[in-house]
XYZ file of C-alpha atoms in Angstrom:
759
model
C -156.233 55.348 -113.194
C -155.632 54.996 -116.924
C -152.117 56.140 -117.857
C -153.100 57.137 -121.400
C -153.839 60.828 -121.760
C -153.173 61.422 -118.084
C -149.746 62.982 -118.343
C -146.500 63.380 -120.218
C -144.897 60.377 -118.494
C -146.223 57.163 -120.031
C -144.579 54.607 -117.765
C -144.644 55.646 -114.088
C -144.195 51.970 -113.196
C -140.642 52.167 -114.600
C -139.430 54.754 -112.072
C -139.000 54.569 -108.315
C -140.731 56.927 -105.878
C -139.036 55.112 -102.995
C -136.511 52.259 -102.878
C -139.329 49.715 -102.562
C -142.090 51.407 -104.586
C -142.519 52.712 -108.094
C -144.099 56.078 -108.773
C -147.183 54.286 -110.076
C -147.487 52.062 -106.990
C -147.130 55.023 -104.639
C -149.618 57.149 -106.601
C -152.186 54.341 -106.588
C -151.739 53.982 -102.821
C -152.680 57.657 -102.474
C -155.746 57.088 -104.625
C -156.731 54.125 -102.421
C -156.640 56.426 -99.378
C -158.634 59.057 -101.271
C -161.249 56.417 -102.085
C -161.350 55.494 -98.402
C -162.228 59.105 -97.540
C -164.794 59.218 -100.331
C -166.443 55.969 -99.235
C -166.757 57.333 -95.688
C -168.776 60.236 -97.123
C -166.146 62.853 -96.281
C -165.754 64.212 -99.848
C -169.111 65.677 -100.767
C -168.156 67.245 -104.099
C -167.434 65.044 -107.135
C -165.225 67.692 -108.703
C -163.050 67.878 -105.565
C -162.718 64.100 -105.646
C -161.747 63.967 -109.339
C -159.248 66.833 -109.116
C -157.646 65.416 -105.967
C -157.388 62.066 -107.736
C -155.427 63.753 -110.532
C -153.234 65.500 -107.956
C -152.513 62.124 -106.310
C -151.591 60.667 -109.688
C -149.253 63.454 -110.821
C -147.761 64.619 -107.528
C -144.520 62.587 -107.637
C -143.925 62.404 -111.402
C -140.971 64.758 -110.902
C -139.141 61.968 -109.070
C -138.544 60.341 -112.465
C -135.658 62.782 -112.989
C -132.215 61.245 -113.559
C -130.540 62.459 -110.387
C -133.341 61.338 -108.078
C -133.425 57.903 -109.708
C -129.666 57.538 -109.135
C -130.053 58.401 -105.477
C -133.135 56.303 -104.763
C -131.613 53.211 -106.411
C -128.222 53.574 -104.734
C -127.291 51.132 -101.991
C -125.511 53.974 -100.222
C -127.420 56.983 -98.919
C -126.697 59.982 -101.162
C -127.694 63.469 -100.105
C -129.551 65.638 -102.583
C -127.309 68.122 -104.400
C -129.033 71.495 -104.724
C -126.620 72.342 -107.557
C -127.446 69.289 -109.686
C -131.088 68.770 -108.710
C -134.429 70.530 -108.419
C -137.081 69.544 -105.877
C -139.433 66.957 -107.355
C -142.610 68.934 -106.609
C -141.310 71.643 -108.969
C -140.315 69.115 -111.643
C -143.747 67.455 -111.488
C -145.309 70.644 -112.875
C -143.496 70.070 -116.204
C -145.240 66.704 -116.539
C -148.855 67.732 -115.839
C -150.779 67.683 -119.106
C -153.296 70.589 -119.303
C -155.334 68.663 -121.896
C -156.184 66.083 -119.205
C -158.424 68.681 -117.513
C -161.857 69.944 -118.443
C -160.762 73.551 -117.967
C -157.666 75.663 -117.461
C -159.063 76.556 -114.026
C -158.997 72.884 -112.993
C -155.450 72.533 -114.331
C -154.262 75.534 -112.305
C -155.911 74.242 -109.126
C -154.206 70.854 -109.319
C -150.887 72.422 -110.335
C -150.994 74.732 -107.307
C -151.616 71.760 -104.985
C -148.761 69.723 -106.481
C -146.248 72.571 -106.674
C -146.604 73.197 -102.926
C -147.175 69.671 -101.623
C -143.711 69.864 -99.998
C -142.154 72.682 -97.992
C -138.599 72.449 -99.265
C -138.091 76.079 -100.312
C -137.525 79.110 -98.075
C -140.670 80.851 -99.344
C -143.345 80.417 -101.960
C -141.657 83.137 -104.053
C -138.560 80.933 -104.078
C -140.590 78.085 -105.607
C -141.706 80.306 -108.482
C -138.165 81.661 -108.881
C -136.861 78.115 -109.318
C -139.524 77.394 -111.926
C -138.184 80.334 -113.948
C -134.467 80.538 -113.209
C -133.717 76.801 -113.285
C -135.825 75.940 -116.309
C -132.796 74.683 -118.266
C -131.765 72.344 -115.454
C -135.353 71.092 -115.144
C -135.386 70.347 -118.869
C -132.059 68.503 -118.647
C -133.187 66.413 -115.666
C -136.339 65.360 -117.521
C -134.920 65.231 -121.042
C -136.349 61.788 -121.795
C -139.911 63.088 -121.391
C -141.974 65.496 -123.503
C -142.402 68.503 -121.191
C -145.234 70.975 -120.792
C -143.940 74.503 -121.476
C -144.162 76.720 -118.387
C -145.393 80.184 -119.298
C -144.823 83.362 -117.302
C -148.527 83.740 -116.581
C -148.539 80.460 -114.601
C -147.280 82.213 -111.457
C -150.032 84.830 -111.646
C -152.712 82.184 -112.184
C -151.486 80.089 -109.253
C -151.138 83.021 -106.844
C -154.748 83.991 -107.609
C -155.862 80.541 -106.443
C -153.586 80.012 -103.446
C -156.464 80.403 -100.927
C -159.277 79.241 -103.199
C -161.672 76.957 -101.292
C -161.282 74.102 -103.767
C -157.490 74.434 -103.858
C -157.357 74.292 -100.047
C -159.371 71.064 -100.072
C -157.459 69.469 -102.970
C -154.080 70.307 -101.463
C -155.167 69.306 -97.955
C -156.518 65.951 -99.137
C -153.360 65.394 -101.202
C -151.244 65.976 -98.076
C -153.449 63.628 -96.056
C -153.334 60.820 -98.610
C -149.590 61.286 -99.238
C -148.689 61.186 -95.530
C -150.889 58.120 -95.020
C -149.494 56.203 -97.989
C -145.888 57.153 -97.181
C -146.282 56.401 -93.472
C -148.165 53.153 -94.000
C -151.216 54.132 -91.954
C -154.920 54.574 -92.663
C -156.053 58.093 -93.647
C -159.311 57.776 -91.676
C -160.793 55.076 -89.464
C -164.608 54.879 -89.521
C -166.830 56.213 -86.751
C -169.295 53.342 -86.552
C -169.415 53.089 -82.772
C -170.272 56.360 -81.019
C -174.071 56.371 -81.265
C -174.365 52.750 -80.108
C -171.776 53.352 -77.360
C -173.830 56.251 -76.015
C -177.087 54.296 -76.202
C -175.451 51.459 -74.257
C -175.069 53.824 -71.299
C -178.802 53.356 -70.756
C -179.524 56.994 -69.922
C -182.742 58.877 -70.582
C -181.569 61.897 -72.548
C -182.569 65.307 -71.184
C -183.745 68.326 -73.202
C -180.198 69.539 -73.917
C -179.117 66.139 -75.172
C -182.268 65.689 -77.278
C -181.670 69.137 -78.807
C -178.183 68.046 -79.852
C -179.537 64.842 -81.419
C -182.291 66.717 -83.276
C -179.866 69.329 -84.664
C -176.975 67.067 -85.666
C -176.850 68.586 -89.130
C -176.797 72.210 -87.988
C -174.395 74.619 -86.315
C -175.580 75.205 -82.751
C -174.952 77.150 -79.556
C -176.254 75.458 -76.405
C -175.962 77.334 -73.112
C -176.635 74.927 -70.262
C -176.147 75.081 -66.527
C -173.562 72.927 -64.788
C -174.541 69.296 -64.349
C -176.754 68.921 -67.438
C -174.428 66.501 -69.228
C -172.757 68.740 -71.809
C -170.115 66.110 -72.559
C -172.715 63.510 -73.528
C -174.648 66.208 -75.424
C -171.585 67.075 -77.491
C -170.891 63.432 -78.273
C -174.536 62.885 -79.254
C -174.309 65.855 -81.638
C -171.178 64.388 -83.272
C -172.886 61.003 -83.670
C -171.287 58.537 -86.081
C -169.123 61.133 -87.780
C -165.606 62.544 -87.656
C -165.479 64.745 -84.563
C -163.315 66.927 -82.354
C -164.121 67.887 -78.758
C -162.154 71.060 -77.966
C -161.431 72.208 -74.399
C -159.016 74.765 -72.947
C -157.284 72.663 -70.273
C -155.360 69.395 -70.527
C -156.736 68.181 -67.204
C -160.308 68.594 -68.499
C -159.369 66.848 -71.748
C -157.853 63.907 -69.888
C -160.968 63.691 -67.710
C -163.286 63.477 -70.749
C -161.030 60.898 -72.382
C -161.259 58.826 -69.191
C -165.056 59.120 -69.184
C -165.147 57.788 -72.734
C -162.683 54.909 -72.367
C -161.906 54.453 -68.674
C -165.182 54.446 -66.739
C -165.203 51.285 -64.647
C -168.830 50.420 -65.330
C -169.980 52.326 -68.434
C -167.443 52.731 -71.211
C -168.555 54.494 -74.388
C -165.612 52.942 -76.253
C -164.797 49.414 -75.101
C -162.711 48.063 -78.002
C -160.384 49.194 -80.807
C -159.382 52.145 -78.660
C -156.386 53.005 -80.857
C -158.654 53.284 -83.922
C -161.515 55.181 -82.302
C -160.626 57.912 -79.820
C -157.516 60.072 -79.508
C -156.039 62.679 -77.202
C -154.567 65.725 -78.914
C -152.406 67.804 -76.617
C -148.705 68.342 -76.039
C -148.441 65.551 -73.430
C -150.669 62.946 -75.072
C -147.901 60.373 -75.509
C -146.943 60.625 -71.837
C -150.593 60.192 -70.888
C -150.928 57.091 -73.083
C -147.800 55.573 -71.551
C -149.118 56.213 -68.046
C -152.521 54.785 -68.984
C -150.958 51.659 -70.495
C -148.910 51.160 -67.321
C -151.796 51.726 -64.886
C -154.592 49.966 -66.753
C -152.913 46.768 -67.933
C -155.785 44.593 -66.711
C -158.439 46.720 -68.441
C -156.464 46.782 -71.682
C -156.236 42.984 -71.604
C -160.029 42.833 -71.178
C -160.398 45.180 -74.172
C -158.052 42.971 -76.205
C -155.529 45.800 -76.343
C -152.728 44.644 -74.080
C -150.338 44.831 -77.049
C -151.213 48.434 -77.918
C -148.358 50.384 -79.509
C -148.739 53.770 -77.819
C -146.332 55.493 -80.209
C -148.322 54.319 -83.222
C -151.530 55.280 -81.405
C -150.242 58.795 -80.757
C -149.027 59.143 -84.356
C -152.468 58.221 -85.713
C -154.024 60.906 -83.562
C -151.606 63.617 -84.652
C -152.116 62.646 -88.303
C -155.874 63.124 -87.705
C -156.724 59.538 -88.690
C -158.838 58.711 -85.633
C -162.557 59.594 -85.790
C -163.147 60.944 -82.269
C -160.605 63.392 -80.857
C -160.386 65.248 -77.546
C -158.140 68.238 -78.151
C -156.699 71.506 -76.931
C -157.313 74.475 -79.199
C -153.684 74.965 -80.192
C -153.523 71.466 -81.704
C -156.156 72.437 -84.300
C -156.474 76.158 -84.806
C -152.910 77.014 -85.750
C -154.104 76.623 -89.357
C -155.299 80.259 -89.198
C -151.627 81.237 -89.646
C -151.714 79.620 -93.117
C -148.259 78.054 -92.825
C -147.151 75.818 -95.709
C -149.144 72.590 -95.300
C -151.948 74.091 -93.168
C -154.431 72.785 -95.709
C -154.228 69.212 -94.359
C -155.661 70.280 -91.028
C -158.257 72.618 -92.544
C -159.381 70.086 -95.160
C -159.838 67.493 -92.392
C -161.822 69.942 -90.268
C -163.929 70.831 -93.324
C -165.582 67.398 -93.152
C -165.600 67.226 -89.340
C -167.891 68.246 -86.502
C -166.236 70.429 -83.872
C -167.594 70.767 -80.334
C -166.202 73.741 -78.381
C -166.658 73.532 -74.611
C -165.908 76.269 -72.048
C -165.448 79.031 -74.643
C -165.445 81.634 -71.861
C -162.013 80.415 -70.692
C -160.079 81.902 -73.623
C -158.249 85.217 -73.570
C -158.767 87.787 -76.335
C -156.072 86.381 -78.647
C -157.174 82.753 -78.323
C -160.823 83.743 -78.793
C -159.845 85.498 -82.029
C -157.952 82.443 -83.294
C -160.905 80.253 -82.346
C -163.692 82.301 -83.936
C -161.723 83.129 -87.089
C -160.868 79.436 -87.362
C -164.484 78.335 -86.890
C -165.546 80.821 -89.563
C -163.164 79.281 -92.095
C -164.083 75.704 -91.127
C -167.782 76.393 -91.666
C -167.097 78.157 -94.978
C -165.493 74.928 -96.198
C -168.286 72.651 -94.957
C -167.412 71.771 -91.358
C -169.929 72.003 -88.520
C -169.695 73.601 -85.080
C -171.420 73.180 -81.720
C -170.683 75.632 -78.904
C -171.556 74.057 -75.546
C -171.001 76.229 -72.516
C -172.314 77.096 -69.073
C -172.020 80.823 -69.816
C -171.805 82.826 -73.023
C -171.172 86.548 -73.059
C -173.507 88.300 -75.536
C -170.549 89.922 -77.277
C -169.093 86.446 -77.983
C -172.499 85.318 -79.251
C -172.571 88.349 -81.571
C -169.135 87.457 -82.932
C -170.126 83.815 -83.460
C -173.293 84.781 -85.318
C -171.320 87.076 -87.625
C -168.727 84.372 -88.252
C -171.230 81.512 -88.707
C -174.475 82.777 -90.295
C -177.510 80.699 -89.398
C -176.087 79.224 -86.202
C -178.933 78.218 -83.849
C -178.896 79.125 -80.143
C -180.866 77.483 -77.346
C -180.639 77.961 -73.573
C -181.139 75.153 -71.051
C -181.581 76.088 -67.436
C -184.160 75.810 -64.710
C -185.085 78.005 -61.793
C -183.343 75.761 -59.296
C -181.415 77.386 -56.474
C -177.956 76.078 -55.688
C -176.304 79.205 -54.364
C -176.997 81.820 -51.713
C -174.654 84.663 -52.584
C -173.175 87.466 -50.532
C -171.014 90.079 -52.265
C -168.607 92.019 -50.049
C -166.776 95.162 -51.131
C -163.536 94.214 -49.400
C -160.518 91.946 -49.779
C -160.978 88.232 -49.208
C -161.331 87.838 -45.449
C -159.576 85.132 -43.434
C -161.798 85.816 -40.411
C -164.938 85.068 -42.458
C -163.506 81.721 -43.551
C -162.427 80.766 -40.032
C -165.733 81.834 -38.461
C -167.672 79.623 -40.862
C -165.291 76.752 -40.436
C -165.380 76.660 -36.632
C -169.170 77.197 -36.463
C -169.833 74.392 -38.962
C -167.439 72.062 -37.203
C -169.087 72.712 -33.861
C -172.503 72.044 -35.422
C -171.368 68.842 -37.140
C -172.701 69.956 -40.535
C -171.106 69.782 -43.991
C -167.894 71.730 -43.729
C -166.096 71.462 -47.061
C -164.831 74.970 -47.773
C -163.271 76.028 -51.078
C -161.292 79.268 -51.292
C -160.407 80.529 -54.787
C -157.850 83.296 -55.297
C -156.858 85.055 -58.500
C -153.130 84.313 -58.199
C -150.837 81.616 -56.878
C -149.151 84.142 -54.581
C -152.468 85.185 -53.002
C -153.502 81.554 -52.514
C -150.224 80.883 -50.689
C -150.770 83.915 -48.432
C -154.320 82.821 -47.549
C -153.184 79.248 -46.919
C -150.388 80.367 -44.589
C -152.701 82.661 -42.612
C -155.236 79.867 -42.160
C -152.542 77.495 -40.903
C -151.073 80.125 -38.583
C -154.464 81.053 -37.108
C -154.445 78.123 -34.693
C -158.147 77.550 -35.469
C -157.711 74.901 -38.160
C -155.900 71.601 -37.790
C -152.935 71.381 -40.164
C -154.321 68.189 -41.673
C -157.585 69.988 -42.492
C -156.251 72.810 -44.683
C -154.775 72.195 -48.135
C -153.405 74.135 -51.078
C -153.601 73.447 -54.826
C -152.242 75.631 -57.628
C -150.172 75.326 -60.805
C -146.781 75.796 -59.141
C -146.377 72.383 -57.597
C -144.206 69.762 -59.239
C -146.104 67.455 -61.547
C -145.851 64.638 -59.041
C -147.119 66.713 -56.101
C -149.859 68.324 -58.180
C -151.178 64.962 -59.381
C -151.457 63.777 -55.764
C -153.235 66.981 -54.738
C -155.675 66.821 -57.651
C -156.553 63.265 -56.723
C -156.975 64.316 -53.082
C -159.274 67.267 -53.844
C -161.435 65.118 -56.146
C -161.770 62.517 -53.410
C -162.504 65.190 -50.781
C -164.955 67.034 -53.045
C -167.310 64.124 -53.712
C -171.007 64.818 -53.198
C -171.972 61.404 -51.882
C -170.473 58.607 -49.815
C -169.502 55.924 -52.330
C -172.388 54.932 -54.603
C -175.025 55.859 -52.018
C -177.148 59.005 -51.907
C -175.854 59.876 -48.448
C -174.158 63.276 -48.552
C -170.451 63.084 -47.770
C -169.835 65.272 -44.676
C -166.261 66.276 -43.856
C -164.217 69.078 -42.328
C -161.579 70.737 -44.487
C -160.484 73.869 -46.327
C -158.954 73.765 -49.793
C -157.339 76.960 -51.081
C -156.834 77.150 -54.834
C -156.831 79.316 -57.974
C -158.703 79.389 -61.286
C -157.111 75.971 -61.836
C -160.248 74.396 -60.335
C -162.751 76.415 -62.393
C -163.299 73.894 -65.156
C -160.845 71.054 -64.879
C -161.983 69.208 -61.755
C -165.339 67.653 -60.903
C -165.676 68.736 -57.260
C -168.582 69.665 -55.001
C -167.926 71.795 -51.893
C -170.348 73.120 -49.281
C -169.054 76.705 -49.175
C -167.145 78.983 -51.534
C -165.075 82.046 -50.672
C -163.705 83.695 -53.801
C -162.080 86.803 -55.146
C -163.869 88.377 -58.101
C -162.168 88.174 -61.486
C -165.150 88.668 -63.806
C -168.720 87.392 -64.169
C -167.831 84.478 -66.448
C -165.154 83.256 -64.089
C -167.432 83.716 -61.075
C -170.146 81.506 -62.533
C -167.558 78.807 -63.200
C -166.352 79.065 -59.603
C -169.901 78.870 -58.263
C -170.184 75.566 -60.120
C -167.662 74.041 -57.683
C -170.073 74.612 -54.759
C -173.296 72.639 -54.230
C -172.707 71.300 -57.731
C -175.601 68.860 -57.660
C -177.963 71.196 -55.807
C -178.736 68.716 -53.018
C -177.436 70.807 -50.101
C -179.291 73.442 -48.115
C -179.016 77.082 -49.187
C -180.945 78.546 -46.258
C -177.752 80.345 -45.272
C -175.129 82.036 -47.443
C -172.901 79.425 -49.082
C -170.937 81.643 -51.494
C -168.975 84.777 -50.592
C -167.555 87.035 -53.309
C -164.919 89.666 -52.466
C -164.651 92.525 -54.956
C -161.502 94.327 -53.795
C -158.427 92.836 -55.469
C -154.817 93.801 -56.094
C -154.898 96.482 -58.810
C -151.515 95.307 -60.100
C -153.435 92.425 -61.678
C -155.163 94.775 -64.124
C -153.772 94.793 -67.669
C -151.550 97.857 -68.039
C -148.669 98.213 -70.528
C -148.441 94.493 -71.180
C -148.527 93.497 -67.509
C -151.402 91.926 -65.563
C -154.117 89.585 -66.810
C -157.469 91.032 -65.636
C -159.277 93.537 -67.846
C -160.199 96.468 -65.592
C -163.287 97.416 -67.646
C -164.753 93.917 -67.500
C -163.867 93.668 -63.800
C -165.607 96.962 -62.988
C -168.680 96.059 -65.062
C -168.848 92.733 -63.206
C -168.371 94.405 -59.837
C -171.145 96.931 -60.529
C -173.508 94.170 -61.680
C -172.972 92.240 -58.451
C -172.926 95.172 -56.059
C -174.573 94.423 -52.748
C -176.094 91.111 -53.879
C -177.208 89.302 -50.757
C -179.391 86.234 -51.088
C -180.242 83.243 -53.285
C -179.433 83.428 -56.996
C -181.141 81.163 -59.524
C -179.621 79.741 -62.692
C -181.788 82.113 -64.710
C -180.582 85.117 -62.699
C -176.958 84.131 -63.309
C -177.509 84.090 -67.058
C -179.322 87.414 -66.832
C -176.261 88.927 -65.146
C -174.129 87.780 -68.072
C -176.636 88.769 -70.747
C -177.254 92.246 -69.348
C -173.659 93.180 -68.680
C -171.185 91.483 -71.010
C -172.706 92.961 -74.157
C -170.918 94.306 -77.212
C -172.182 97.784 -76.392
C -170.782 97.729 -72.853
C -167.488 96.058 -73.765
C -166.585 97.743 -77.039
C -164.314 100.239 -75.266
C -162.638 97.598 -73.102
C -159.040 96.524 -73.650
C -160.218 92.935 -74.083
C -162.626 93.738 -76.913
C -160.143 96.026 -78.672
C -157.423 93.382 -78.416
C -159.825 90.746 -79.766
C -160.831 92.879 -82.765
C -157.234 93.843 -83.473
C -156.174 90.192 -83.472
C -159.049 89.249 -85.811
C -157.954 91.960 -88.254
C -154.370 90.719 -88.103
C -155.402 87.099 -88.726
C -157.497 88.185 -91.716
C -154.473 89.973 -93.180
C -152.117 86.954 -93.063
C -150.950 85.914 -96.527
C -150.542 82.196 -97.184
C -147.120 80.633 -96.512
C -145.583 83.787 -95.023
C -145.380 82.326 -91.496
C -143.409 79.169 -90.695
C -145.198 76.572 -88.573
C -142.282 76.394 -86.141
C -142.663 80.152 -85.474
C -146.252 79.787 -84.260
C -146.936 80.098 -80.539
C -150.703 80.061 -80.203
C -150.653 79.836 -76.415
C -147.997 82.539 -75.834
C -145.812 80.159 -73.868
C -143.863 82.443 -71.570
C -143.038 79.634 -69.155
C -140.261 77.108 -68.714
C -139.999 73.716 -67.023
C -137.599 73.751 -64.054
C -136.651 71.558 -61.120
C -136.794 73.502 -57.828
C -133.421 73.418 -56.073
C -134.822 71.902 -52.817
C -136.340 69.045 -54.853
C -133.088 68.531 -56.755
C -131.032 68.453 -53.562
C -133.434 66.051 -51.875
C -133.657 63.643 -54.823
C -130.284 64.333 -56.449
C -129.286 60.668 -56.781
C -132.618 59.596 -58.317
C -132.710 62.554 -60.711
C -129.085 62.097 -61.777
C -129.636 58.398 -62.389
C -132.729 59.098 -64.514
C -130.785 61.616 -66.620
C -127.963 59.099 -67.130
C -130.420 56.390 -68.174
C -132.252 58.704 -70.591
C -128.964 59.680 -72.249
C -127.809 56.118 -72.811
C -127.212 55.457 -76.533
C -129.503 52.984 -78.305
C -132.175 53.403 -75.620
C -135.554 52.219 -76.946
C -137.747 55.277 -77.562
C -140.653 53.972 -75.503
C -138.398 53.323 -72.512
C -136.778 56.742 -72.915
C -140.209 58.379 -72.858
C -141.160 56.399 -69.759
C -138.000 57.548 -67.968
C -138.564 61.141 -69.068
C -142.041 61.012 -67.610
C -140.543 59.889 -64.284
C -138.087 62.794 -64.451
C -140.855 65.301 -65.231
C -142.555 64.371 -61.954
C -139.861 66.513 -60.282
C -140.506 69.541 -62.536
C -142.897 72.464 -62.574
C -143.554 75.342 -64.927
C -142.544 78.912 -64.029
C -142.615 82.212 -65.909
C -139.461 82.662 -67.980
C -138.491 85.842 -66.150
C -137.764 83.757 -63.029
C -135.199 81.769 -65.013
C -133.792 84.888 -66.721
C -133.319 86.713 -63.423
C -131.658 83.684 -61.864
C -129.305 83.343 -64.837
C -128.286 86.988 -64.391
C -127.619 86.415 -60.686
C -125.499 83.343 -61.484
C -123.526 85.275 -64.101
C -122.734 87.975 -61.534
C -121.683 85.346 -59.008
C -124.599 86.267 -56.765
C -126.291 82.862 -56.755
C -125.442 79.210 -56.416
C -124.833 77.554 -59.777
C -126.661 74.382 -60.691
C -125.699 72.855 -64.018
C -128.683 72.434 -66.361
C -129.701 68.814 -66.860
C -129.142 67.846 -70.488
C -131.787 65.442 -71.794
C -130.684 64.196 -75.193
C -129.321 66.547 -77.864
C -131.920 69.287 -77.803
C -133.515 69.512 -74.357
C -132.275 70.847 -71.047
C -134.003 71.301 -67.714
C -132.813 74.135 -65.512
C -132.420 73.645 -61.768
C -133.637 76.902 -60.233
C -132.738 78.074 -56.741
C -136.016 78.855 -55.030
C -138.156 77.961 -52.060
C -140.239 74.808 -52.425
C -142.111 72.437 -50.176
C -145.032 70.038 -50.637
C -147.379 72.324 -48.692
C -146.815 75.714 -50.375
C -145.202 74.785 -53.676
C -142.838 77.098 -55.555
C -141.917 80.555 -54.248
C -139.209 82.765 -55.651
C -136.446 83.821 -53.295
C -135.827 87.439 -52.522
C -132.308 88.558 -53.373
C -131.310 88.463 -49.702
C -132.409 84.808 -49.474
C -130.363 83.526 -52.429
C -127.373 81.539 -51.222
C -124.128 83.220 -52.192
C -121.639 80.656 -53.512
C -118.802 82.354 -51.582
C -120.219 81.099 -48.296
C -121.107 77.541 -49.346
């Protein structure tokens, strides 16, 4: 960029932005990253490119002030003095020459982006206050430069543009280029591999997948039955472009990541893994470490045995990698408009976002998702909704948020399920009768029982074991309240048990066994059972659960293979902030299913959804009201009024604990791990590896369990375990409870808690 006429500072090469870089060098590095984005085709508007280029050039001019130069050139580290200095983003505004812009509007847009490219102040009002109240100090700090006078109307002009579409993009791209240049990493790696990687699989694409290829440049909704290859369809729609695949559960995300990079015979990505595909969830670094440990041989074959997992994870979280598999909370927190949200939104504005399993989100998360998709599409991003079921009211909301979105259904009239609905509680006798009859007949006898709560699943499991009609090694339990180590083993076991075929043959795998579980298995595990016994939660959930039975449609449905029980514990209904099942949606679902007895086709399942979960029928439900209320609240959020650290998109009301029986059994191992983790000068990678070993002994419980236990300890009514301190900021509580590898976590009744007086 030509220095002449570009600003009030003629020699940016004479001042340091960092100890090893001048302001000019750093600014040109930003422009190099901006050009990288432009050359990839991600900046579609020439004006956005030119204005962002100016923002990159000017953004750090304020660092030329005397005090900053003293500090940056000092051999000793000197802390910034808030009395003697002003933040450089504020000072830069005095050096932006309005005459360098074609219009005042352009000048204001770039000034807004630069003024807020750091989040040093308490609030955005504080930034403007400093511009006014510390004007004399600003002038003194920059007294060797001719300064642009700051007029009172500047604040008004900038506030008017704070959420302007172009300002959001300019500021977001400035953040992206600045972080990349400062961190020494690439702003975006190219996606030049996905289409060829998919073609190398050698598949004949079905109608769903062809639809996604044909409509790559449009926003789409594709409703397709289980087993049609939605993952491949979503990847085909993304093509050779920046893309995000969004799912609700980490286990499902990890599974898709493995399909892309870890399939033993058909990898979609077989090289440059750390530049091509990323995991975005709260445990991604742990997953990478585990993968690097387990798959050393494969990584050597891919030429990646020296992969730096920390650098890999950092690239993903800076949104530099072209293909990303993500949880919703990693992306859609931008709807809170925290300071700096523009980086994420600007990136998504040139990306293609695939949303899978949209029916899994509660009312709040659905609101964040749809309001976020609306804003992404307004700024130029594209969206594909791929799902097995889509409630009409959600479709209505999507069509309002994304005008012109195209919907297509993909299903056949195949029959996979013979359904019997029973107006009673889930029945142990029914399960046992089927199990013993099937076992006597020597036919497929894989039975899956799905309950609405962990507690109910434990009750059913215990009754089955106590019946004397099932061998103990033929009944199993899986839910979310096992330690990470135990749960991983159980998930591997259920996947192995739930295979359709024996090995690579087309011989159906016949076994005897009952697995009792919860909604955990609805979407996260690829399993195929012969029979399903399930409590009703709602129609969407039911169709997901049906997908775990006769998944491939190759088993007989001459007899009933799915039983649905429509009497559940009414304490689960949402009342006064308690419960999690909407009673209106439950009752609508129950009425729709009443007395169903016989085969149900894929088309009939969709008809159940389409006829019953409509806007008209749900508009008085708590779920719909909560959704609308949350949308209104999101729309009312003013920019920079919420701090990013205050955001809790997932409403995390849980806490990681170590069950007391586990702690007492493995006390020496756990204590040693804690000691090793807390050793000074421990290499970060090794510390993370040790932490991951420690977390294998933990599980997540609702916070009220911990709160109640703390109260009991304080009163001297419970045994005290000292919290395990992991580094400076993290502790893990040891919680007195019941725990074993069969049942998992159970809280103790007050009478069961060991009183320290008697120990």
